[in-house]
Amino acid sequence: MTSTTGSPPPHRRFDETDSLRQIRDRYIGVKQRITLQVEILQTDERFMALCAEYYERGYKDWHILSAVLNQVLHLETERRRLGYSPDDMRRRQKVMDELQGAQFPANAFNRADMDRNLSMHAMTCLQRYGFILRNRRVKPEVVEKFLRERMMHFQLDIPHAPMFGNPLGSWPV
């Protein structure tokens, strides 16, 4: 019988060692692509205040950085005027590897875009954990709740001072 009190147990697919490896790999991949963009955002009071709210809600730097990466990717594909033709879709796939020098003003990272990108990141993580999305109309809050409660997604990080905290932290890897 399943208990109706307390927190549910981690999902059978939860593997702390694998999750921490994935987090470390995310930090490495993001650092290779958007270091300059992060430096810009670390000097913006509005963005830093937004990050303080995310930290209060349990988001970790790897969540925030993944959302920033998604926004940089979106902005760069717009700058290159890439649409959805077959040729443009092939070009879009290559953009991720060409982001290293991309820089955008901090005001291009507003709450609505960051919230959308955090939701996209959660969906991506769900797939990385091996879950198949049978319905693309899944509510982001349901995905976030599952990741929080069953996959320990908001409990794990590599120890470091918050990158968007006061004082500023730095990359953990």
GROMACS .gro file of N, CA and C in nm:
model
  519
    1MET      N    1   0.084  -0.118   0.000
    1MET     CA    2   0.000   0.000   0.000
    1MET      C    3   0.089   0.124   0.000
    2THR      N    4   0.051   0.224  -0.076
    2THR     CA    5   0.126   0.348  -0.086
    2THR      C    6   0.081   0.443   0.025
    3SER      N    7   0.175   0.507   0.090
    3SER     CA    8   0.145   0.602   0.195
    3SER      C    9   0.077   0.725   0.137
    4THR      N   10  -0.018   0.780   0.211
    4THR     CA   11  -0.084   0.903   0.167
    4THR      C   12  -0.032   1.024   0.243
    5THR      N   13   0.070   1.002   0.325
    5THR     CA   14   0.129   1.113   0.399
    5THR      C   15   0.274   1.130   0.358
    6GLY      N   16   0.323   1.249   0.374
    6GLY     CA   17   0.464   1.275   0.343
    6GLY      C   18   0.488   1.286   0.194
    7SER      N   19   0.615   1.298   0.160
    7SER     CA   20   0.655   1.312   0.021
    7SER      C   21   0.657   1.178  -0.048
    8PRO      N   22   0.624   1.176  -0.178
    8PRO     CA   23   0.635   1.049  -0.250
    8PRO      C   24   0.782   1.011  -0.266
    9PRO      N   25   0.809   0.884  -0.281
    9PRO     CA   26   0.948   0.842  -0.299
    9PRO      C   27   0.999   0.884  -0.437
   10PRO      N   28   1.130   0.888  -0.453
   10PRO     CA   29   1.183   0.917  -0.587
   10PRO      C   30   1.132   0.814  -0.687
   11HIS      N   31   1.119   0.857  -0.810
   11HIS     CA   32   1.076   0.768  -0.918
   11HIS      C   33   1.181   0.659  -0.937
   12ARG      N   34   1.137   0.543  -0.982
   12ARG     CA   35   1.231   0.431  -1.001
   12ARG      C   36   1.340   0.464  -1.102
   13ARG      N   37   1.315   0.560  -1.189
   13ARG     CA   38   1.418   0.599  -1.287
   13ARG      C   39   1.517   0.701  -1.231
   14PHE      N   40   1.491   0.752  -1.112
   14PHE     CA   41   1.582   0.851  -1.054
   14PHE      C   42   1.713   0.783  -1.016
   15ASP      N   43   1.822   0.842  -1.062
   15ASP     CA   44   1.957   0.794  -1.031
   15ASP      C   45   2.041   0.917  -0.999
   16GLU      N   46   2.073   0.935  -0.873
   16GLU     CA   47   2.142   1.057  -0.831
   16GLU      C   48   2.277   1.073  -0.901
   17THR      N   49   2.352   0.966  -0.914
   17THR     CA   50   2.483   0.974  -0.980
   17THR      C   51   2.469   1.020  -1.124
   18ASP      N   52   2.374   0.961  -1.196
   18ASP     CA   53   2.351   0.999  -1.335
   18ASP      C   54   2.301   1.142  -1.344
   19SER      N   55   2.212   1.180  -1.255
   19SER     CA   56   2.159   1.318  -1.256
   19SER      C   57   2.271   1.419  -1.233
   20LEU      N   58   2.359   1.393  -1.139
   20LEU     CA   59   2.470   1.485  -1.112
   20LEU      C   60   2.567   1.490  -1.230
   21ARG      N   61   2.586   1.377  -1.298
   21ARG     CA   62   2.670   1.377  -1.418
   21ARG      C   63   2.606   1.464  -1.526
   22GLN      N   64   2.476   1.451  -1.543
   22GLN     CA   65   2.406   1.532  -1.643
   22GLN      C   66   2.414   1.681  -1.609
   23ILE      N   67   2.402   1.714  -1.482
   23ILE     CA   68   2.412   1.854  -1.439
   23ILE      C   69   2.552   1.907  -1.470
   24ARG      N   70   2.654   1.830  -1.435
   24ARG     CA   71   2.792   1.871  -1.463
   24ARG      C   72   2.812   1.892  -1.613
   25ASP      N   73   2.762   1.799  -1.694
   25ASP     CA   74   2.774   1.811  -1.839
   25ASP      C   75   2.701   1.934  -1.892
   26ARG      N   76   2.586   1.968  -1.832
   26ARG     CA   77   2.513   2.088  -1.874
   26ARG      C   78   2.597   2.213  -1.846
   27TYR      N   79   2.654   2.220  -1.725
   27TYR     CA   80   2.738   2.335  -1.694
   27TYR      C   81   2.852   2.349  -1.794
   28ILE      N   82   2.917   2.241  -1.826
   28ILE     CA   83   3.029   2.244  -1.921
   28ILE      C   84   2.981   2.290  -2.058
   29GLY      N   85   2.872   2.232  -2.108
   29GLY     CA   86   2.820   2.268  -2.240
   29GLY      C   87   2.774   2.412  -2.247
   30VAL      N   88   2.706   2.458  -2.143
   30VAL     CA   89   2.657   2.596  -2.142
   30VAL      C   90   2.773   2.693  -2.133
   31LYS      N   91   2.870   2.662  -2.049
   31LYS     CA   92   2.987   2.751  -2.032
   31LYS      C   93   3.060   2.769  -2.165
   32GLN      N   94   3.069   2.665  -2.244
   32GLN     CA   95   3.138   2.673  -2.373
   32GLN      C   96   3.064   2.764  -2.471
   33ARG      N   97   2.935   2.786  -2.448
   33ARG     CA   98   2.854   2.857  -2.546
   33ARG      C   99   2.815   2.999  -2.508
   34ILE      N  100   2.794   3.026  -2.379
   34ILE     CA  101   2.736   3.157  -2.346
   34ILE      C  102   2.806   3.230  -2.231
   35THR      N  103   2.934   3.209  -2.214
   35THR     CA  104   3.007   3.276  -2.106
   35THR      C  105   2.993   3.427  -2.114
   36LEU      N  106   3.009   3.484  -2.232
   36LEU     CA  107   3.000   3.630  -2.247
   36LEU      C  108   2.859   3.680  -2.216
   37GLN      N  109   2.758   3.604  -2.256
   37GLN     CA  110   2.620   3.645  -2.228
   37GLN      C  111   2.594   3.644  -2.077
   38VAL      N  112   2.646   3.545  -2.008
   38VAL     CA  113   2.629   3.537  -1.863
   38VAL      C  114   2.692   3.659  -1.796
   39GLU      N  115   2.810   3.700  -1.842
   39GLU     CA  116   2.876   3.817  -1.785
   39GLU      C  117   2.789   3.943  -1.803
   40ILE      N  118   2.724   3.955  -1.916
   40ILE     CA  119   2.633   4.068  -1.939
   40ILE      C  120   2.517   4.063  -1.841
   41LEU      N  121   2.458   3.947  -1.826
   41LEU     CA  122   2.341   3.934  -1.738
   41LEU      C  123   2.377   3.954  -1.591
   42GLN      N  124   2.498   3.918  -1.552
   42GLN     CA  125   2.540   3.936  -1.413
   42GLN      C  126   2.555   4.083  -1.375
   43THR      N  127   2.556   4.171  -1.471
   43THR     CA  128   2.568   4.315  -1.442
   43THR      C  129   2.433   4.388  -1.451
   44ASP      N  130   2.326   4.314  -1.478
   44ASP     CA  131   2.195   4.375  -1.497
   44ASP      C  132   2.109   4.355  -1.372
   45GLU      N  133   2.073   4.464  -1.306
   45GLU     CA  134   1.997   4.457  -1.182
   45GLU      C  135   1.861   4.389  -1.201
   46ARG      N  136   1.793   4.419  -1.310
   46ARG     CA  137   1.662   4.359  -1.335
   46ARG      C  138   1.672   4.207  -1.349
   47PHE      N  139   1.771   4.163  -1.426
   47PHE     CA  140   1.788   4.018  -1.444
   47PHE      C  141   1.829   3.952  -1.312
   48MET      N  142   1.914   4.018  -1.237
   48MET     CA  143   1.957   3.962  -1.108
   48MET      C  144   1.839   3.950  -1.012
   49ALA      N  145   1.749   4.048  -1.014
   49ALA     CA  146   1.629   4.041  -0.929
   49ALA      C  147   1.539   3.925  -0.972
   50LEU      N  148   1.527   3.904  -1.102
   50LEU     CA  149   1.449   3.791  -1.153
   50LEU      C  150   1.510   3.659  -1.105
   51CYS      N  151   1.641   3.649  -1.111
   51CYS     CA  152   1.710   3.528  -1.066
   51CYS      C  153   1.690   3.506  -0.917
   52ALA      N  154   1.687   3.613  -0.837
   52ALA     CA  155   1.661   3.600  -0.694
   52ALA      C  156   1.525   3.534  -0.672
   53GLU      N  157   1.426   3.571  -0.753
   53GLU     CA  158   1.294   3.508  -0.744
   53GLU      C  159   1.301   3.361  -0.782
   54TYR      N  160   1.377   3.331  -0.887
   54TYR     CA  161   1.391   3.191  -0.927
   54TYR      C  162   1.459   3.110  -0.817
   55TYR      N  163   1.562   3.164  -0.755
   55TYR     CA  164   1.628   3.094  -0.645
   55TYR      C  165   1.530   3.067  -0.532
   56GLU      N  166   1.446   3.165  -0.499
   56GLU     CA  167   1.346   3.148  -0.393
   56GLU      C  168   1.250   3.034  -0.426
   57ARG      N  169   1.223   3.014  -0.553
   57ARG     CA  170   1.132   2.906  -0.597
   57ARG      C  171   1.205   2.773  -0.614
   58GLY      N  172   1.333   2.769  -0.581
   58GLY     CA  173   1.408   2.643  -0.584
   58GLY      C  174   1.486   2.616  -0.710
   59TYR      N  175   1.484   2.709  -0.804
   59TYR     CA  176   1.561   2.689  -0.926
   59TYR      C  177   1.710   2.698  -0.895
   60LYS      N  178   1.786   2.618  -0.964
   60LYS     CA  179   1.932   2.616  -0.950
   60LYS      C  180   1.993   2.689  -1.070
   61ASP      N  181   2.122   2.718  -1.059
   61ASP     CA  182   2.190   2.785  -1.170
   61ASP      C  183   2.179   2.707  -1.300
   62TRP      N  184   2.188   2.575  -1.292
   62TRP     CA  185   2.183   2.497  -1.416
   62TRP      C  186   2.047   2.509  -1.484
   63HIS      N  187   1.941   2.532  -1.409
   63HIS     CA  188   1.810   2.559  -1.470
   63HIS      C  189   1.812   2.695  -1.540
   64ILE      N  190   1.857   2.796  -1.465
   64ILE     CA  191   1.858   2.933  -1.517
   64ILE      C  192   1.949   2.943  -1.639
   65LEU      N  193   2.067   2.885  -1.630
   65LEU     CA  194   2.161   2.890  -1.742
   65LEU      C  195   2.105   2.819  -1.866
   66SER      N  196   2.035   2.710  -1.846
   66SER     CA  197   1.974   2.640  -1.959
   66SER      C  198   1.868   2.727  -2.025
   67ALA      N  199   1.792   2.801  -1.943
   67ALA     CA  200   1.692   2.894  -1.999
   67ALA      C  201   1.760   3.007  -2.075
   68VAL      N  202   1.871   3.058  -2.022
   68VAL     CA  203   1.946   3.163  -2.091
   68VAL      C  204   1.998   3.108  -2.224
   69LEU      N  205   2.052   2.987  -2.223
   69LEU     CA  206   2.102   2.926  -2.346
   69LEU      C  207   1.989   2.914  -2.449
   70ASN      N  208   1.871   2.870  -2.406
   70ASN     CA  209   1.758   2.859  -2.498
   70ASN      C  210   1.722   2.994  -2.557
   71GLN      N  211   1.727   3.099  -2.474
   71GLN     CA  212   1.694   3.233  -2.524
   71GLN      C  213   1.800   3.283  -2.621
   72VAL      N  214   1.926   3.260  -2.592
   72VAL     CA  215   2.033   3.300  -2.684
   72VAL      C  216   2.016   3.227  -2.817
   73LEU      N  217   1.986   3.100  -2.811
   73LEU     CA  218   1.963   3.022  -2.934
   73LEU      C  219   1.846   3.080  -3.014
   74HIS      N  220   1.739   3.112  -2.945
   74HIS     CA  221   1.622   3.172  -3.010
   74HIS      C  222   1.659   3.306  -3.075
   75LEU      N  223   1.727   3.391  -3.000
   75LEU     CA  224   1.764   3.524  -3.052
   75LEU      C  225   1.860   3.514  -3.170
   76GLU      N  226   1.953   3.420  -3.162
   76GLU     CA  227   2.050   3.403  -3.270
   76GLU      C  228   1.983   3.350  -3.397
   77THR      N  229   1.888   3.259  -3.384
   77THR     CA  230   1.819   3.211  -3.504
   77THR      C  231   1.734   3.322  -3.564
   78GLU      N  232   1.679   3.409  -3.480
   78GLU     CA  233   1.606   3.526  -3.532
   78GLU      C  234   1.701   3.621  -3.603
   79ARG      N  235   1.817   3.646  -3.542
   79ARG     CA  236   1.914   3.738  -3.602
   79ARG      C  237   1.957   3.686  -3.739
   80ARG      N  238   1.970   3.556  -3.752
   80ARG     CA  239   2.009   3.496  -3.879
   80ARG      C  240   1.890   3.479  -3.974
   81ARG      N  241   1.774   3.518  -3.928
   81ARG     CA  242   1.649   3.509  -4.006
   81ARG      C  243   1.622   3.368  -4.056
   82LEU      N  244   1.640   3.272  -3.966
   82LEU     CA  245   1.615   3.133  -4.002
   82LEU      C  246   1.469   3.100  -3.979
   83GLY      N  247   1.408   3.047  -4.081
   83GLY     CA  248   1.268   3.007  -4.073
   83GLY      C  249   1.258   2.858  -4.047
   84TYR      N  250   1.160   2.796  -4.112
   84TYR     CA  251   1.135   2.654  -4.088
   84TYR      C  252   1.138   2.571  -4.215
   85SER      N  253   1.200   2.625  -4.319
   85SER     CA  254   1.217   2.545  -4.440
   85SER      C  255   1.317   2.433  -4.408
   86PRO      N  256   1.321   2.329  -4.490
   86PRO     CA  257   1.418   2.221  -4.464
   86PRO      C  258   1.563   2.272  -4.456
   87ASP      N  259   1.601   2.365  -4.543
   87ASP     CA  260   1.738   2.420  -4.537
   87ASP      C  261   1.760   2.497  -4.409
   88ASP      N  262   1.662   2.580  -4.370
   88ASP     CA  263   1.675   2.657  -4.246
   88ASP      C  264   1.678   2.565  -4.124
   89MET      N  265   1.604   2.458  -4.126
   89MET     CA  266   1.605   2.365  -4.013
   89MET      C  267   1.743   2.301  -3.997
   90ARG      N  268   1.809   2.271  -4.107
   90ARG     CA  269   1.946   2.218  -4.099
   90ARG      C  270   2.040   2.324  -4.042
   91ARG      N  271   2.021   2.447  -4.085
   91ARG     CA  272   2.105   2.557  -4.033
   91ARG      C  273   2.080   2.578  -3.884
   92ARG      N  274   1.955   2.567  -3.841
   92ARG     CA  275   1.921   2.584  -3.699
   92ARG      C  276   1.996   2.484  -3.613
   93GLN      N  277   2.010   2.362  -3.661
   93GLN     CA  278   2.080   2.259  -3.584
   93GLN      C  279   2.227   2.294  -3.561
   94LYS      N  280   2.285   2.370  -3.652
   94LYS     CA  281   2.426   2.407  -3.640
   94LYS      C  282   2.447   2.530  -3.554
   95VAL      N  283   2.342   2.610  -3.534
   95VAL     CA  284   2.356   2.735  -3.460
   95VAL      C  285   2.406   2.710  -3.318
   96MET      N  286   2.359   2.605  -3.254
   96MET     CA  287   2.399   2.576  -3.115
   96MET      C  288   2.551   2.571  -3.101
   97ASP      N  289   2.619   2.516  -3.199
   97ASP     CA  290   2.765   2.505  -3.192
   97ASP      C  291   2.835   2.635  -3.230
   98GLU      N  292   2.760   2.735  -3.270
   98GLU     CA  293   2.818   2.862  -3.315
   98GLU      C  294   2.780   2.977  -3.223
   99LEU      N  295   2.741   2.949  -3.101
   99LEU     CA  296   2.692   3.054  -3.009
   99LEU      C  297   2.801   3.121  -2.927
  100GLN      N  298   2.921   3.069  -2.928
  100GLN     CA  299   3.025   3.113  -2.835
  100GLN      C  300   3.040   3.265  -2.827
  101GLY      N  301   3.034   3.336  -2.935
  101GLY     CA  302   3.052   3.481  -2.930
  101GLY      C  303   2.923   3.560  -2.929
  102ALA      N  304   2.809   3.491  -2.931
  102ALA     CA  305   2.680   3.561  -2.936
  102ALA      C  306   2.657   3.640  -2.808
  103GLN      N  307   2.614   3.765  -2.825
  103GLN     CA  308   2.583   3.851  -2.712
  103GLN      C  309   2.459   3.932  -2.745
  104PHE      N  310   2.369   3.941  -2.647
  104PHE     CA  311   2.246   4.018  -2.663
  104PHE      C  312   2.228   4.105  -2.539
  105PRO      N  313   2.155   4.216  -2.554
  105PRO     CA  314   2.133   4.303  -2.438
  105PRO      C  315   2.052   4.229  -2.331
  106ALA      N  316   2.074   4.266  -2.207
  106ALA     CA  317   2.007   4.201  -2.095
  106ALA      C  318   1.855   4.213  -2.104
  107ASN      N  319   1.805   4.321  -2.164
  107ASN     CA  320   1.659   4.337  -2.172
  107ASN      C  321   1.594   4.236  -2.267
  108ALA      N  322   1.673   4.157  -2.339
  108ALA     CA  323   1.620   4.051  -2.425
  108ALA      C  324   1.590   3.924  -2.344
  109PHE      N  325   1.612   3.932  -2.212
  109PHE     CA  326   1.591   3.817  -2.124
  109PHE      C  327   1.488   3.856  -2.018
  110ASN      N  328   1.363   3.870  -2.063
  110ASN     CA  329   1.258   3.914  -1.972
  110ASN      C  330   1.191   3.794  -1.905
  111ARG      N  331   1.104   3.823  -1.810
  111ARG     CA  332   1.038   3.719  -1.731
  111ARG      C  333   0.959   3.621  -1.820
  112ALA      N  334   0.882   3.672  -1.914
  112ALA     CA  335   0.800   3.584  -1.997
  112ALA      C  336   0.887   3.487  -2.078
  113ASP      N  337   0.994   3.539  -2.138
  113ASP     CA  338   1.083   3.453  -2.216
  113ASP      C  339   1.155   3.353  -2.126
  114MET      N  340   1.202   3.399  -2.011
  114MET     CA  341   1.272   3.309  -1.920
  114MET      C  342   1.178   3.201  -1.867
  115ASP      N  343   1.055   3.238  -1.832
  115ASP     CA  344   0.959   3.138  -1.785
  115ASP      C  345   0.932   3.034  -1.894
  116ARG      N  346   0.914   3.080  -2.017
  116ARG     CA  347   0.891   2.987  -2.129
  116ARG      C  348   1.011   2.895  -2.147
  117ASN      N  349   1.131   2.951  -2.139
  117ASN     CA  350   1.251   2.871  -2.158
  117ASN      C  351   1.275   2.775  -2.042
  118LEU      N  352   1.237   2.812  -1.922
  118LEU     CA  353   1.247   2.719  -1.809
  118LEU      C  354   1.152   2.602  -1.830
  119SER      N  355   1.033   2.629  -1.882
  119SER     CA  356   0.938   2.521  -1.912
  119SER      C  357   0.992   2.429  -2.021
  120MET      N  358   1.052   2.488  -2.124
  120MET     CA  359   1.112   2.408  -2.231
  120MET      C  360   1.224   2.321  -2.176
  121HIS      N  361   1.304   2.380  -2.088
  121HIS     CA  362   1.414   2.306  -2.025
  121HIS      C  363   1.360   2.187  -1.946
  122ALA      N  364   1.252   2.208  -1.872
  122ALA     CA  365   1.193   2.100  -1.793
  122ALA      C  366   1.148   1.986  -1.884
  123MET      N  367   1.085   2.020  -1.996
  123MET     CA  368   1.040   1.917  -2.090
  123MET      C  369   1.159   1.840  -2.147
  124THR      N  370   1.266   1.912  -2.178
  124THR     CA  371   1.387   1.848  -2.229
  124THR      C  372   1.445   1.753  -2.125
  125CYS      N  373   1.449   1.798  -2.000
  125CYS     CA  374   1.504   1.713  -1.894
  125CYS      C  375   1.420   1.587  -1.876
  126LEU      N  376   1.290   1.603  -1.885
  126LEU     CA  377   1.202   1.487  -1.873
  126LEU      C  378   1.239   1.382  -1.978
  127GLN      N  379   1.265   1.428  -2.100
  127GLN     CA  380   1.305   1.337  -2.206
  127GLN      C  381   1.443   1.278  -2.179
  128ARG      N  382   1.534   1.360  -2.125
  128ARG     CA  383   1.669   1.310  -2.092
  128ARG      C  384   1.664   1.201  -1.986
  129TYR      N  385   1.567   1.212  -1.897
  129TYR     CA  386   1.550   1.109  -1.793
  129TYR      C  387   1.485   0.983  -1.849
  130GLY      N  388   1.452   0.983  -1.978
  130GLY     CA  389   1.401   0.864  -2.042
  130GLY      C  390   1.250   0.855  -2.056
  131PHE      N  391   1.180   0.964  -2.027
  131PHE     CA  392   1.035   0.964  -2.039
  131PHE      C  393   0.996   1.007  -2.180
  132ILE      N  394   0.893   0.943  -2.233
  132ILE     CA  395   0.844   0.973  -2.366
  132ILE      C  396   0.720   1.060  -2.351
  133LEU      N  397   0.721   1.173  -2.418
  133LEU     CA  398   0.605   1.262  -2.415
  133LEU      C  399   0.508   1.218  -2.523
  134ARG      N  400   0.399   1.161  -2.481
  134ARG     CA  401   0.300   1.113  -2.578
  134ARG      C  402   0.206   1.224  -2.620
  135ASN      N  403   0.203   1.330  -2.542
  135ASN     CA  404   0.111   1.441  -2.569
  135ASN      C  405   0.188   1.570  -2.546
  136ARG      N  406   0.205   1.650  -2.647
  136ARG     CA  407   0.281   1.776  -2.636
  136ARG      C  408   0.203   1.885  -2.561
  137ARG      N  409   0.080   1.856  -2.524
  137ARG     CA  410   0.000   1.955  -2.452
  137ARG      C  411   0.009   1.936  -2.301
  138VAL      N  412   0.116   1.878  -2.256
  138VAL     CA  413   0.137   1.858  -2.113
  138VAL      C  414   0.151   1.995  -2.047
  139LYS      N  415   0.088   2.013  -1.934
  139LYS     CA  416   0.095   2.140  -1.862
  139LYS      C  417   0.232   2.154  -1.795
  140PRO      N  418   0.298   2.268  -1.817
  140PRO     CA  419   0.432   2.287  -1.758
  140PRO      C  420   0.434   2.270  -1.607
  141GLU      N  421   0.329   2.312  -1.538
  141GLU     CA  422   0.327   2.300  -1.393
  141GLU      C  423   0.321   2.153  -1.348
  142VAL      N  424   0.261   2.067  -1.429
  142VAL     CA  425   0.256   1.924  -1.397
  142VAL      C  426   0.394   1.863  -1.414
  143VAL      N  427   0.463   1.901  -1.521
  143VAL     CA  428   0.598   1.852  -1.544
  143VAL      C  429   0.689   1.898  -1.431
  144GLU      N  430   0.680   2.027  -1.395
  144GLU     CA  431   0.765   2.079  -1.288
  144GLU      C  432   0.738   2.006  -1.156
  145LYS      N  433   0.612   1.982  -1.125
  145LYS     CA  434   0.578   1.912  -1.000
  145LYS      C  435   0.639   1.771  -1.000
  146PHE      N  436   0.626   1.701  -1.111
  146PHE     CA  437   0.683   1.566  -1.120
  146PHE      C  438   0.836   1.572  -1.102
  147LEU      N  439   0.900   1.665  -1.171
  147LEU     CA  440   1.046   1.676  -1.159
  147LEU      C  441   1.087   1.711  -1.016
  148ARG      N  442   1.013   1.799  -0.951
  148ARG     CA  443   1.043   1.836  -0.812
  148ARG      C  444   1.027   1.719  -0.717
  149GLU      N  445   0.912   1.651  -0.728
  149GLU     CA  446   0.877   1.551  -0.628
  149GLU      C  447   0.937   1.413  -0.654
  150ARG      N  448   0.950   1.375  -0.776
  150ARG     CA  449   0.989   1.237  -0.805
  150ARG      C  450   1.128   1.222  -0.863
  151MET      N  451   1.180   1.329  -0.928
  151MET     CA  452   1.312   1.317  -0.991
  151MET      C  453   1.419   1.400  -0.920
  152MET      N  454   1.383   1.463  -0.808
  152MET     CA  455   1.477   1.541  -0.726
  152MET      C  456   1.548   1.649  -0.808
  153HIS      N  457   1.482   1.693  -0.913
  153HIS     CA  458   1.535   1.786  -1.011
  153HIS      C  459   1.573   1.922  -0.951
  154PHE      N  460   1.505   1.960  -0.844
  154PHE     CA  461   1.530   2.090  -0.783
  154PHE      C  462   1.612   2.080  -0.655
  155GLN      N  463   1.655   1.959  -0.621
  155GLN     CA  464   1.739   1.940  -0.503
  155GLN      C  465   1.887   1.927  -0.537
  156LEU      N  466   1.916   1.890  -0.660
  156LEU     CA  467   2.054   1.858  -0.697
  156LEU      C  468   2.125   1.972  -0.769
  157ASP      N  469   2.250   1.989  -0.734
  157ASP     CA  470   2.337   2.084  -0.804
  157ASP      C  471   2.480   2.050  -0.764
  158ILE      N  472   2.573   2.105  -0.836
  158ILE     CA  473   2.714   2.095  -0.799
  158ILE      C  474   2.742   2.211  -0.705
  159PRO      N  475   2.802   2.187  -0.589
  159PRO     CA  476   2.821   2.295  -0.492
  159PRO      C  477   2.900   2.413  -0.550
  160HIS      N  478   2.842   2.533  -0.531
  160HIS     CA  479   2.906   2.658  -0.570
  160HIS      C  480   2.818   2.773  -0.522
  161ALA      N  481   2.875   2.893  -0.518
  161ALA     CA  482   2.797   3.011  -0.484
  161ALA      C  483   2.709   3.046  -0.604
  162PRO      N  484   2.584   3.089  -0.580
  162PRO     CA  485   2.494   3.121  -0.691
  162PRO      C  486   2.555   3.221  -0.790
  163MET      N  487   2.551   3.186  -0.916
  163MET     CA  488   2.612   3.268  -1.020
  163MET      C  489   2.544   3.403  -1.037
  164PHE      N  490   2.418   3.412  -0.998
  164PHE     CA  491   2.344   3.537  -1.009
  164PHE      C  492   2.305   3.587  -0.869
  165GLY      N  493   2.385   3.547  -0.772
  165GLY     CA  494   2.360   3.590  -0.634
  165GLY      C  495   2.439   3.714  -0.598
  166ASN      N  496   2.427   3.752  -0.472
  166ASN     CA  497   2.501   3.868  -0.422
  166ASN      C  498   2.578   3.824  -0.300
  167PRO      N  499   2.707   3.801  -0.310
  167PRO     CA  500   2.796   3.830  -0.422
  167PRO      C  501   2.782   3.726  -0.534
  168LEU      N  502   2.834   3.765  -0.650
  168LEU     CA  503   2.828   3.676  -0.766
  168LEU      C  504   2.911   3.550  -0.744
  169GLY      N  505   2.855   3.438  -0.782
  169GLY     CA  506   2.931   3.315  -0.784
  169GLY      C  507   2.993   3.297  -0.920
  170SER      N  508   3.063   3.186  -0.937
  170SER     CA  509   3.125   3.159  -1.066
  170SER      C  510   3.088   3.017  -1.110
  171TRP      N  511   3.131   2.983  -1.228
  171TRP     CA  512   3.102   2.853  -1.285
  171TRP      C  513   3.155   2.744  -1.192
  172PRO      N  514   3.076   2.640  -1.166
  172PRO     CA  515   3.123   2.533  -1.075
  172PRO      C  516   3.217   2.434  -1.140
  173VAL      N  517   3.227   2.437  -1.270
  173VAL     CA  518   3.318   2.342  -1.339
  173VAL      C  519   3.405   2.417  -1.436
   0.00000   0.00000   0.00000
